[in-house]
């Protein structure tokens, strides 16, 4: 009998502790919600002074912990991919714009900034159906030595676009777009082959979206922001090296922009 009473008391105590912890979590969640609402209201007021508003359906992102990374440019892999795309043999020439590879199959150019442009007309080419576009695009890139495992794909009619994340973040300008026309296949985009690495000990830093929005508002580039997300931007800092820099991608009524929290710069995104 006594042991039964002890068990009952323990159960009651556990229920009381669980209830207390649940209440504490609820209070914390409500406090965080109130803080977010207050921050949003204050931000709306400040942005209005610059003639900028946030879409009512837009949620303000949390602070983002993003890295700064480097990637070596692998020109040997670029040449191997170009040759494979052109059927295994190609004539190479160096031009001011970059390296040009040609064969009866078509032309491939790797620009000095690392951009790939290819126009291919393989023998017996037939444009695939819309349902086959993604599979054929993936097979084409894989056969050329471009690893697309883990890539995210977007398809639209006869166009397929492959891109992949680094350190959990989208790299907004690194992608390959494969377009199947009736006469040829086009491949365009910026790509990397080697593994990203760090050159500094303080690899990660926290970036606040509010700071980026205020920076954007001061430029007077738009009247409304409809979306915002953290990510990375690939830049060619030297002949054989790329840099992945943290940015906030801001989608506004006048276009898409990148807010660089390190350089304190706003740049317009290039049209895809």
PDB file of C-alpha atoms in Angstrom:
ATOM      1  CA  UNK A   1       0.000   0.000   0.000  1.00  0.00           C
ATOM      2  CA  UNK A   2       2.750   2.392   0.906  1.00  0.00           C
ATOM      3  CA  UNK A   3       4.582   1.749  -2.385  1.00  0.00           C
ATOM      4  CA  UNK A   4       1.387   2.508  -4.304  1.00  0.00           C
ATOM      5  CA  UNK A   5       1.109   5.862  -2.548  1.00  0.00           C
ATOM      6  CA  UNK A   6       4.750   6.660  -3.399  1.00  0.00           C
ATOM      7  CA  UNK A   7       4.133   5.860  -7.065  1.00  0.00           C
ATOM      8  CA  UNK A   8       1.051   8.072  -7.087  1.00  0.00           C
ATOM      9  CA  UNK A   9       3.005  10.943  -5.546  1.00  0.00           C
ATOM     10  CA  UNK A  10       5.800  10.502  -8.132  1.00  0.00           C
ATOM     11  CA  UNK A  11       3.302  10.516 -10.977  1.00  0.00           C
ATOM     12  CA  UNK A  12       1.700  13.695  -9.652  1.00  0.00           C
ATOM     13  CA  UNK A  13       5.115  15.327  -9.302  1.00  0.00           C
ATOM     14  CA  UNK A  14       6.052  14.361 -12.856  1.00  0.00           C
ATOM     15  CA  UNK A  15       2.783  15.751 -14.173  1.00  0.00           C
ATOM     16  CA  UNK A  16       3.384  18.995 -12.291  1.00  0.00           C
ATOM     17  CA  UNK A  17       6.922  19.263 -13.698  1.00  0.00           C
ATOM     18  CA  UNK A  18       5.693  18.524 -17.237  1.00  0.00           C
ATOM     19  CA  UNK A  19       2.962  21.109 -16.828  1.00  0.00           C
ATOM     20  CA  UNK A  20       5.445  23.683 -15.556  1.00  0.00           C
ATOM     21  CA  UNK A  21       7.851  23.029 -18.445  1.00  0.00           C
ATOM     22  CA  UNK A  22       4.976  23.214 -20.920  1.00  0.00           C
ATOM     23  CA  UNK A  23       3.905  26.548 -19.478  1.00  0.00           C
ATOM     24  CA  UNK A  24       7.482  27.865 -19.694  1.00  0.00           C
ATOM     25  CA  UNK A  25       7.753  26.807 -23.329  1.00  0.00           C
ATOM     26  CA  UNK A  26       4.410  28.428 -24.075  1.00  0.00           C
ATOM     27  CA  UNK A  27       5.496  31.672 -22.417  1.00  0.00           C
ATOM     28  CA  UNK A  28       8.766  31.627 -24.381  1.00  0.00           C
ATOM     29  CA  UNK A  29       6.976  30.994 -27.668  1.00  0.00           C
ATOM     30  CA  UNK A  30       4.470  33.762 -27.006  1.00  0.00           C
ATOM     31  CA  UNK A  31       7.260  36.141 -25.989  1.00  0.00           C
ATOM     32  CA  UNK A  32       9.181  35.338 -29.196  1.00  0.00           C
ATOM     33  CA  UNK A  33       6.003  35.893 -31.221  1.00  0.00           C
ATOM     34  CA  UNK A  34       5.411  39.257 -29.563  1.00  0.00           C
ATOM     35  CA  UNK A  35       9.019  40.259 -30.166  1.00  0.00           C
ATOM     36  CA  UNK A  36       8.752  39.293 -33.833  1.00  0.00           C
ATOM     37  CA  UNK A  37       5.544  41.311 -34.206  1.00  0.00           C
ATOM     38  CA  UNK A  38       7.143  44.326 -32.549  1.00  0.00           C
ATOM     39  CA  UNK A  39      10.227  44.067 -34.753  1.00  0.00           C
ATOM     40  CA  UNK A  40       8.066  43.778 -37.872  1.00  0.00           C
ATOM     41  CA  UNK A  41       5.983  46.828 -36.899  1.00  0.00           C
ATOM     42  CA  UNK A  42       9.072  48.908 -36.191  1.00  0.00           C
ATOM     43  CA  UNK A  43      10.699  47.767 -39.421  1.00  0.00           C
ATOM     44  CA  UNK A  44       7.589  48.634 -41.439  1.00  0.00           C
ATOM     45  CA  UNK A  45       7.645  52.143 -39.972  1.00  0.00           C
ATOM     46  CA  UNK A  46      11.314  52.704 -40.811  1.00  0.00           C
ATOM     47  CA  UNK A  47      11.017  51.259 -44.319  1.00  0.00           C
ATOM     48  CA  UNK A  48       7.969  53.413 -45.015  1.00  0.00           C
ATOM     49  CA  UNK A  49      10.201  56.433 -44.495  1.00  0.00           C
ATOM     50  CA  UNK A  50      12.202  55.282 -47.519  1.00  0.00           C
ATOM     51  CA  UNK A  51       9.072  54.552 -49.566  1.00  0.00           C
ATOM     52  CA  UNK A  52       9.434  50.795 -49.216  1.00  0.00           C
ATOM     53  CA  UNK A  53       6.882  48.263 -47.948  1.00  0.00           C
ATOM     54  CA  UNK A  54       6.973  44.534 -47.271  1.00  0.00           C
ATOM     55  CA  UNK A  55       4.319  42.313 -48.810  1.00  0.00           C
ATOM     56  CA  UNK A  56       1.705  41.404 -46.213  1.00  0.00           C
ATOM     57  CA  UNK A  57       2.208  37.682 -46.848  1.00  0.00           C
ATOM     58  CA  UNK A  58       5.986  37.889 -46.503  1.00  0.00           C
ATOM     59  CA  UNK A  59       7.552  36.392 -43.385  1.00  0.00           C
ATOM     60  CA  UNK A  60      10.736  38.014 -42.161  1.00  0.00           C
ATOM     61  CA  UNK A  61      13.544  35.401 -42.238  1.00  0.00           C
ATOM     62  CA  UNK A  62      15.510  34.527 -39.134  1.00  0.00           C
ATOM     63  CA  UNK A  63      19.142  35.503 -38.742  1.00  0.00           C
ATOM     64  CA  UNK A  64      21.337  33.308 -40.946  1.00  0.00           C
ATOM     65  CA  UNK A  65      24.653  31.699 -40.038  1.00  0.00           C
ATOM     66  CA  UNK A  66      26.495  31.625 -43.376  1.00  0.00           C
ATOM     67  CA  UNK A  67      30.082  30.794 -44.419  1.00  0.00           C
ATOM     68  CA  UNK A  68      32.668  32.356 -46.690  1.00  0.00           C
ATOM     69  CA  UNK A  69      34.264  29.706 -48.901  1.00  0.00           C
ATOM     70  CA  UNK A  70      36.614  29.353 -51.831  1.00  0.00           C
ATOM     71  CA  UNK A  71      36.566  26.917 -54.762  1.00  0.00           C
ATOM     72  CA  UNK A  72      39.463  26.300 -57.126  1.00  0.00           C
ATOM     73  CA  UNK A  73      38.607  26.443 -60.790  1.00  0.00           C
ATOM     74  CA  UNK A  74      39.468  23.155 -62.495  1.00  0.00           C
ATOM     75  CA  UNK A  75      40.298  23.915 -66.121  1.00  0.00           C
ATOM     76  CA  UNK A  76      41.293  20.301 -66.787  1.00  0.00           C
ATOM     77  CA  UNK A  77      37.788  19.147 -65.835  1.00  0.00           C
ATOM     78  CA  UNK A  78      36.308  21.923 -67.964  1.00  0.00           C
ATOM     79  CA  UNK A  79      38.283  20.718 -70.984  1.00  0.00           C
ATOM     80  CA  UNK A  80      37.296  17.097 -70.305  1.00  0.00           C
ATOM     81  CA  UNK A  81      33.613  18.032 -70.127  1.00  0.00           C
ATOM     82  CA  UNK A  82      33.826  20.048 -73.343  1.00  0.00           C
ATOM     83  CA  UNK A  83      35.492  17.161 -75.170  1.00  0.00           C
ATOM     84  CA  UNK A  84      32.928  14.664 -73.891  1.00  0.00           C
ATOM     85  CA  UNK A  85      30.027  16.870 -74.952  1.00  0.00           C
ATOM     86  CA  UNK A  86      31.521  17.076 -78.430  1.00  0.00           C
ATOM     87  CA  UNK A  87      31.758  13.313 -78.920  1.00  0.00           C
ATOM     88  CA  UNK A  88      35.214  12.573 -77.508  1.00  0.00           C
ATOM     89  CA  UNK A  89      37.350  14.664 -79.852  1.00  0.00           C
ATOM     90  CA  UNK A  90      37.517  18.425 -80.254  1.00  0.00           C
ATOM     91  CA  UNK A  91      39.767  21.145 -81.571  1.00  0.00           C
ATOM     92  CA  UNK A  92      40.722  23.678 -78.897  1.00  0.00           C
ATOM     93  CA  UNK A  93      41.554  27.333 -79.415  1.00  0.00           C
ATOM     94  CA  UNK A  94      42.251  30.083 -76.888  1.00  0.00           C
ATOM     95  CA  UNK A  95      40.428  33.366 -77.383  1.00  0.00           C
ATOM     96  CA  UNK A  96      40.123  36.539 -75.387  1.00  0.00           C
ATOM     97  CA  UNK A  97      36.714  35.403 -74.155  1.00  0.00           C
ATOM     98  CA  UNK A  98      37.997  31.989 -73.032  1.00  0.00           C
ATOM     99  CA  UNK A  99      38.615  28.467 -74.350  1.00  0.00           C
ATOM    100  CA  UNK A 100      36.681  27.346 -77.423  1.00  0.00           C
ATOM    101  CA  UNK A 101      36.211  23.680 -78.341  1.00  0.00           C
ATOM    102  CA  UNK A 102      34.775  22.662 -81.709  1.00  0.00           C
ATOM    103  CA  UNK A 103      33.899  19.431 -83.500  1.00  0.00           C
ATOM    104  CA  UNK A 104      31.293  18.314 -86.058  1.00  0.00           C
ATOM    105  CA  UNK A 105      28.893  17.909 -83.105  1.00  0.00           C
ATOM    106  CA  UNK A 106      28.983  21.599 -82.183  1.00  0.00           C
ATOM    107  CA  UNK A 107      30.783  24.221 -80.098  1.00  0.00           C
ATOM    108  CA  UNK A 108      31.595  24.540 -76.402  1.00  0.00           C
ATOM    109  CA  UNK A 109      33.044  27.689 -74.805  1.00  0.00           C
ATOM    110  CA  UNK A 110      34.317  28.028 -71.238  1.00  0.00           C
ATOM    111  CA  UNK A 111      34.558  31.775 -70.620  1.00  0.00           C
ATOM    112  CA  UNK A 112      37.211  33.374 -68.439  1.00  0.00           C
ATOM    113  CA  UNK A 113      34.636  33.925 -65.716  1.00  0.00           C
ATOM    114  CA  UNK A 114      33.819  30.190 -65.658  1.00  0.00           C
ATOM    115  CA  UNK A 115      30.602  30.333 -67.683  1.00  0.00           C
ATOM    116  CA  UNK A 116      29.779  27.420 -69.968  1.00  0.00           C
ATOM    117  CA  UNK A 117      28.055  27.956 -73.321  1.00  0.00           C
ATOM    118  CA  UNK A 118      27.475  24.957 -75.565  1.00  0.00           C
ATOM    119  CA  UNK A 119      25.509  24.392 -78.760  1.00  0.00           C
ATOM    120  CA  UNK A 120      25.277  20.737 -79.758  1.00  0.00           C
ATOM    121  CA  UNK A 121      23.816  19.116 -82.873  1.00  0.00           C
ATOM    122  CA  UNK A 122      24.533  15.387 -82.460  1.00  0.00           C
ATOM    123  CA  UNK A 123      23.825  13.037 -85.365  1.00  0.00           C
ATOM    124  CA  UNK A 124      20.244  11.819 -85.390  1.00  0.00           C
ATOM    125  CA  UNK A 125      19.173  14.354 -82.791  1.00  0.00           C
ATOM    126  CA  UNK A 126      15.455  14.383 -82.031  1.00  0.00           C
ATOM    127  CA  UNK A 127      14.003  16.731 -79.463  1.00  0.00           C
ATOM    128  CA  UNK A 128      12.598  14.777 -76.512  1.00  0.00           C
ATOM    129  CA  UNK A 129       9.046  15.079 -75.302  1.00  0.00           C
ATOM    130  CA  UNK A 130       8.374  17.439 -72.423  1.00  0.00           C
ATOM    131  CA  UNK A 131       8.122  14.448 -70.060  1.00  0.00           C
ATOM    132  CA  UNK A 132      11.606  13.280 -71.044  1.00  0.00           C
ATOM    133  CA  UNK A 133      13.405  16.617 -70.745  1.00  0.00           C
ATOM    134  CA  UNK A 134      14.704  16.258 -67.199  1.00  0.00           C
ATOM    135  CA  UNK A 135      15.916  12.670 -67.637  1.00  0.00           C
ATOM    136  CA  UNK A 136      17.673  13.440 -70.926  1.00  0.00           C
ATOM    137  CA  UNK A 137      19.260  16.606 -69.518  1.00  0.00           C
ATOM    138  CA  UNK A 138      20.573  14.696 -66.499  1.00  0.00           C
ATOM    139  CA  UNK A 139      21.904  11.889 -68.709  1.00  0.00           C
ATOM    140  CA  UNK A 140      23.604  14.374 -71.045  1.00  0.00           C
ATOM    141  CA  UNK A 141      25.418  16.106 -68.188  1.00  0.00           C
ATOM    142  CA  UNK A 142      26.305  12.836 -66.447  1.00  0.00           C
ATOM    143  CA  UNK A 143      27.756  11.353 -69.647  1.00  0.00           C
ATOM    144  CA  UNK A 144      29.924  14.475 -69.995  1.00  0.00           C
ATOM    145  CA  UNK A 145      31.334  14.032 -66.486  1.00  0.00           C
ATOM    146  CA  UNK A 146      29.230  16.666 -64.739  1.00  0.00           C
ATOM    147  CA  UNK A 147      28.072  15.090 -61.489  1.00  0.00           C
ATOM    148  CA  UNK A 148      24.466  16.057 -60.808  1.00  0.00           C
ATOM    149  CA  UNK A 149      23.858  13.677 -57.896  1.00  0.00           C
ATOM    150  CA  UNK A 150      22.024  15.596 -55.205  1.00  0.00           C
ATOM    151  CA  UNK A 151      21.191  18.459 -57.568  1.00  0.00           C
ATOM    152  CA  UNK A 152      17.818  20.192 -57.523  1.00  0.00           C
ATOM    153  CA  UNK A 153      16.051  20.349 -60.874  1.00  0.00           C
ATOM    154  CA  UNK A 154      13.551  22.805 -62.301  1.00  0.00           C
ATOM    155  CA  UNK A 155      11.855  22.038 -65.590  1.00  0.00           C
ATOM    156  CA  UNK A 156       9.740  24.143 -67.900  1.00  0.00           C
ATOM    157  CA  UNK A 157       8.553  22.693 -71.206  1.00  0.00           C
ATOM    158  CA  UNK A 158      11.850  21.933 -73.059  1.00  0.00           C
ATOM    159  CA  UNK A 159      14.189  23.480 -70.500  1.00  0.00           C
ATOM    160  CA  UNK A 160      15.759  21.830 -67.436  1.00  0.00           C
ATOM    161  CA  UNK A 161      17.841  23.701 -64.866  1.00  0.00           C
ATOM    162  CA  UNK A 162      20.181  21.957 -62.391  1.00  0.00           C
ATOM    163  CA  UNK A 163      21.581  23.590 -59.261  1.00  0.00           C
ATOM    164  CA  UNK A 164      22.820  22.392 -55.874  1.00  0.00           C
ATOM    165  CA  UNK A 165      23.372  23.755 -52.391  1.00  0.00           C
ATOM    166  CA  UNK A 166      26.589  24.314 -50.479  1.00  0.00           C
ATOM    167  CA  UNK A 167      26.717  24.267 -46.665  1.00  0.00           C
ATOM    168  CA  UNK A 168      22.932  23.994 -46.710  1.00  0.00           C
ATOM    169  CA  UNK A 169      22.404  27.200 -48.710  1.00  0.00           C
ATOM    170  CA  UNK A 170      21.429  27.781 -52.326  1.00  0.00           C
ATOM    171  CA  UNK A 171      24.124  29.244 -54.579  1.00  0.00           C
ATOM    172  CA  UNK A 172      21.923  31.618 -56.515  1.00  0.00           C
ATOM    173  CA  UNK A 173      24.020  32.055 -59.664  1.00  0.00           C
ATOM    174  CA  UNK A 174      25.519  28.561 -59.973  1.00  0.00           C
ATOM    175  CA  UNK A 175      23.355  26.473 -62.305  1.00  0.00           C
ATOM    176  CA  UNK A 176      23.320  24.789 -65.672  1.00  0.00           C
ATOM    177  CA  UNK A 177      20.356  25.217 -67.998  1.00  0.00           C
ATOM    178  CA  UNK A 178      19.790  22.634 -70.719  1.00  0.00           C
ATOM    179  CA  UNK A 179      17.429  23.681 -73.510  1.00  0.00           C
ATOM    180  CA  UNK A 180      16.219  21.303 -76.217  1.00  0.00           C
ATOM    181  CA  UNK A 181      15.187  23.152 -79.367  1.00  0.00           C
ATOM    182  CA  UNK A 182      14.045  21.424 -82.541  1.00  0.00           C
ATOM    183  CA  UNK A 183      17.492  21.742 -84.147  1.00  0.00           C
ATOM    184  CA  UNK A 184      20.013  21.636 -81.271  1.00  0.00           C
ATOM    185  CA  UNK A 185      20.738  21.376 -77.558  1.00  0.00           C
ATOM    186  CA  UNK A 186      21.995  24.418 -75.663  1.00  0.00           C
ATOM    187  CA  UNK A 187      23.771  24.275 -72.296  1.00  0.00           C
ATOM    188  CA  UNK A 188      24.456  27.504 -70.435  1.00  0.00           C
ATOM    189  CA  UNK A 189      25.487  28.480 -66.945  1.00  0.00           C
ATOM    190  CA  UNK A 190      28.114  28.766 -64.250  1.00  0.00           C
ATOM    191  CA  UNK A 191      29.402  25.551 -62.661  1.00  0.00           C
ATOM    192  CA  UNK A 192      32.146  24.331 -60.323  1.00  0.00           C
ATOM    193  CA  UNK A 193      33.873  20.987 -59.963  1.00  0.00           C
ATOM    194  CA  UNK A 194      36.155  21.051 -56.921  1.00  0.00           C
ATOM    195  CA  UNK A 195      35.220  20.914 -53.237  1.00  0.00           C
ATOM    196  CA  UNK A 196      34.740  24.262 -51.430  1.00  0.00           C
ATOM    197  CA  UNK A 197      37.247  25.052 -48.694  1.00  0.00           C
ATOM    198  CA  UNK A 198      37.878  27.713 -46.049  1.00  0.00           C
ATOM    199  CA  UNK A 199      40.903  29.991 -45.868  1.00  0.00           C
ATOM    200  CA  UNK A 200      40.089  31.560 -42.508  1.00  0.00           C
ATOM    201  CA  UNK A 201      39.301  30.343 -39.016  1.00  0.00           C
ATOM    202  CA  UNK A 202      36.168  32.460 -38.535  1.00  0.00           C
ATOM    203  CA  UNK A 203      34.393  30.592 -41.327  1.00  0.00           C
ATOM    204  CA  UNK A 204      30.804  31.353 -40.251  1.00  0.00           C
ATOM    205  CA  UNK A 205      29.162  34.623 -39.250  1.00  0.00           C
ATOM    206  CA  UNK A 206      25.591  35.585 -38.408  1.00  0.00           C
ATOM    207  CA  UNK A 207      23.766  38.007 -40.710  1.00  0.00           C
ATOM    208  CA  UNK A 208      20.571  39.880 -39.873  1.00  0.00           C
ATOM    209  CA  UNK A 209      17.850  40.303 -42.533  1.00  0.00           C
ATOM    210  CA  UNK A 210      16.764  43.632 -41.025  1.00  0.00           C
ATOM    211  CA  UNK A 211      20.181  45.139 -41.751  1.00  0.00           C
ATOM    212  CA  UNK A 212      19.950  43.962 -45.367  1.00  0.00           C
ATOM    213  CA  UNK A 213      16.452  45.415 -45.809  1.00  0.00           C
ATOM    214  CA  UNK A 214      17.529  48.788 -44.433  1.00  0.00           C
ATOM    215  CA  UNK A 215      20.540  48.742 -46.730  1.00  0.00           C
ATOM    216  CA  UNK A 216      18.257  47.940 -49.675  1.00  0.00           C
ATOM    217  CA  UNK A 217      15.694  50.600 -48.711  1.00  0.00           C
ATOM    218  CA  UNK A 218      18.325  53.355 -48.720  1.00  0.00           C
ATOM    219  CA  UNK A 219      19.068  52.615 -52.392  1.00  0.00           C
ATOM    220  CA  UNK A 220      15.513  53.488 -53.488  1.00  0.00           C
ATOM    221  CA  UNK A 221      15.445  50.623 -55.981  1.00  0.00           C
ATOM    222  CA  UNK A 222      11.887  49.406 -55.381  1.00  0.00           C
ATOM    223  CA  UNK A 223       8.616  50.202 -53.643  1.00  0.00           C
ATOM    224  CA  UNK A 224       7.793  46.716 -52.350  1.00  0.00           C
ATOM    225  CA  UNK A 225       9.682  43.588 -51.263  1.00  0.00           C
ATOM    226  CA  UNK A 226       7.787  40.342 -51.835  1.00  0.00           C
ATOM    227  CA  UNK A 227      10.340  37.738 -50.700  1.00  0.00           C
ATOM    228  CA  UNK A 228      13.743  37.378 -49.080  1.00  0.00           C
ATOM    229  CA  UNK A 229      16.081  34.451 -48.422  1.00  0.00           C
ATOM    230  CA  UNK A 230      19.693  33.850 -47.380  1.00  0.00           C
ATOM    231  CA  UNK A 231      22.191  32.124 -49.649  1.00  0.00           C
ATOM    232  CA  UNK A 232      25.532  32.290 -51.388  1.00  0.00           C
ATOM    233  CA  UNK A 233      26.804  33.994 -54.524  1.00  0.00           C
ATOM    234  CA  UNK A 234      29.625  32.633 -56.672  1.00  0.00           C
ATOM    235  CA  UNK A 235      32.191  35.190 -57.802  1.00  0.00           C
ATOM    236  CA  UNK A 236      35.370  34.859 -59.877  1.00  0.00           C
ATOM    237  CA  UNK A 237      37.959  36.619 -57.690  1.00  0.00           C
ATOM    238  CA  UNK A 238      41.042  35.362 -59.532  1.00  0.00           C
ATOM    239  CA  UNK A 239      41.903  33.455 -62.681  1.00  0.00           C
ATOM    240  CA  UNK A 240      41.678  30.027 -61.073  1.00  0.00           C
ATOM    241  CA  UNK A 241      39.617  30.679 -57.986  1.00  0.00           C
ATOM    242  CA  UNK A 242      36.003  31.351 -57.144  1.00  0.00           C
ATOM    243  CA  UNK A 243      34.627  32.754 -53.911  1.00  0.00           C
ATOM    244  CA  UNK A 244      31.302  31.853 -52.303  1.00  0.00           C
ATOM    245  CA  UNK A 245      30.040  34.898 -50.457  1.00  0.00           C
ATOM    246  CA  UNK A 246      26.980  35.190 -48.188  1.00  0.00           C
ATOM    247  CA  UNK A 247      24.151  37.342 -49.534  1.00  0.00           C
ATOM    248  CA  UNK A 248      20.474  38.030 -49.006  1.00  0.00           C
ATOM    249  CA  UNK A 249      18.378  37.489 -52.125  1.00  0.00           C
ATOM    250  CA  UNK A 250      15.681  40.160 -52.207  1.00  0.00           C
ATOM    251  CA  UNK A 251      12.796  39.778 -54.630  1.00  0.00           C
ATOM    252  CA  UNK A 252      11.085  43.121 -55.204  1.00  0.00           C
ATOM    253  CA  UNK A 253       8.504  44.593 -57.536  1.00  0.00           C
ATOM    254  CA  UNK A 254      11.293  45.879 -59.798  1.00  0.00           C
ATOM    255  CA  UNK A 255      13.379  42.708 -59.954  1.00  0.00           C
ATOM    256  CA  UNK A 256      15.742  40.507 -57.956  1.00  0.00           C
ATOM    257  CA  UNK A 257      18.661  41.918 -55.986  1.00  0.00           C
ATOM    258  CA  UNK A 258      21.516  40.623 -53.844  1.00  0.00           C
ATOM    259  CA  UNK A 259      22.452  42.381 -50.611  1.00  0.00           C
ATOM    260  CA  UNK A 260      26.059  41.652 -49.647  1.00  0.00           C
ATOM    261  CA  UNK A 261      26.353  42.117 -45.855  1.00  0.00           C
ATOM    262  CA  UNK A 262      30.165  42.082 -45.939  1.00  0.00           C
ATOM    263  CA  UNK A 263      30.764  44.614 -48.714  1.00  0.00           C
ATOM    264  CA  UNK A 264      27.544  46.529 -47.908  1.00  0.00           C
ATOM    265  CA  UNK A 265      26.626  46.451 -51.584  1.00  0.00           C
ATOM    266  CA  UNK A 266      23.382  45.894 -53.495  1.00  0.00           C
ATOM    267  CA  UNK A 267      23.609  44.333 -56.958  1.00  0.00           C
ATOM    268  CA  UNK A 268      20.872  43.437 -59.408  1.00  0.00           C
ATOM    269  CA  UNK A 269      20.624  39.767 -60.364  1.00  0.00           C
ATOM    270  CA  UNK A 270      21.321  38.906 -63.966  1.00  0.00           C
ATOM    271  CA  UNK A 271      18.310  37.695 -65.889  1.00  0.00           C
ATOM    272  CA  UNK A 272      18.241  33.929 -66.364  1.00  0.00           C
TER     273      UNK A 272
END
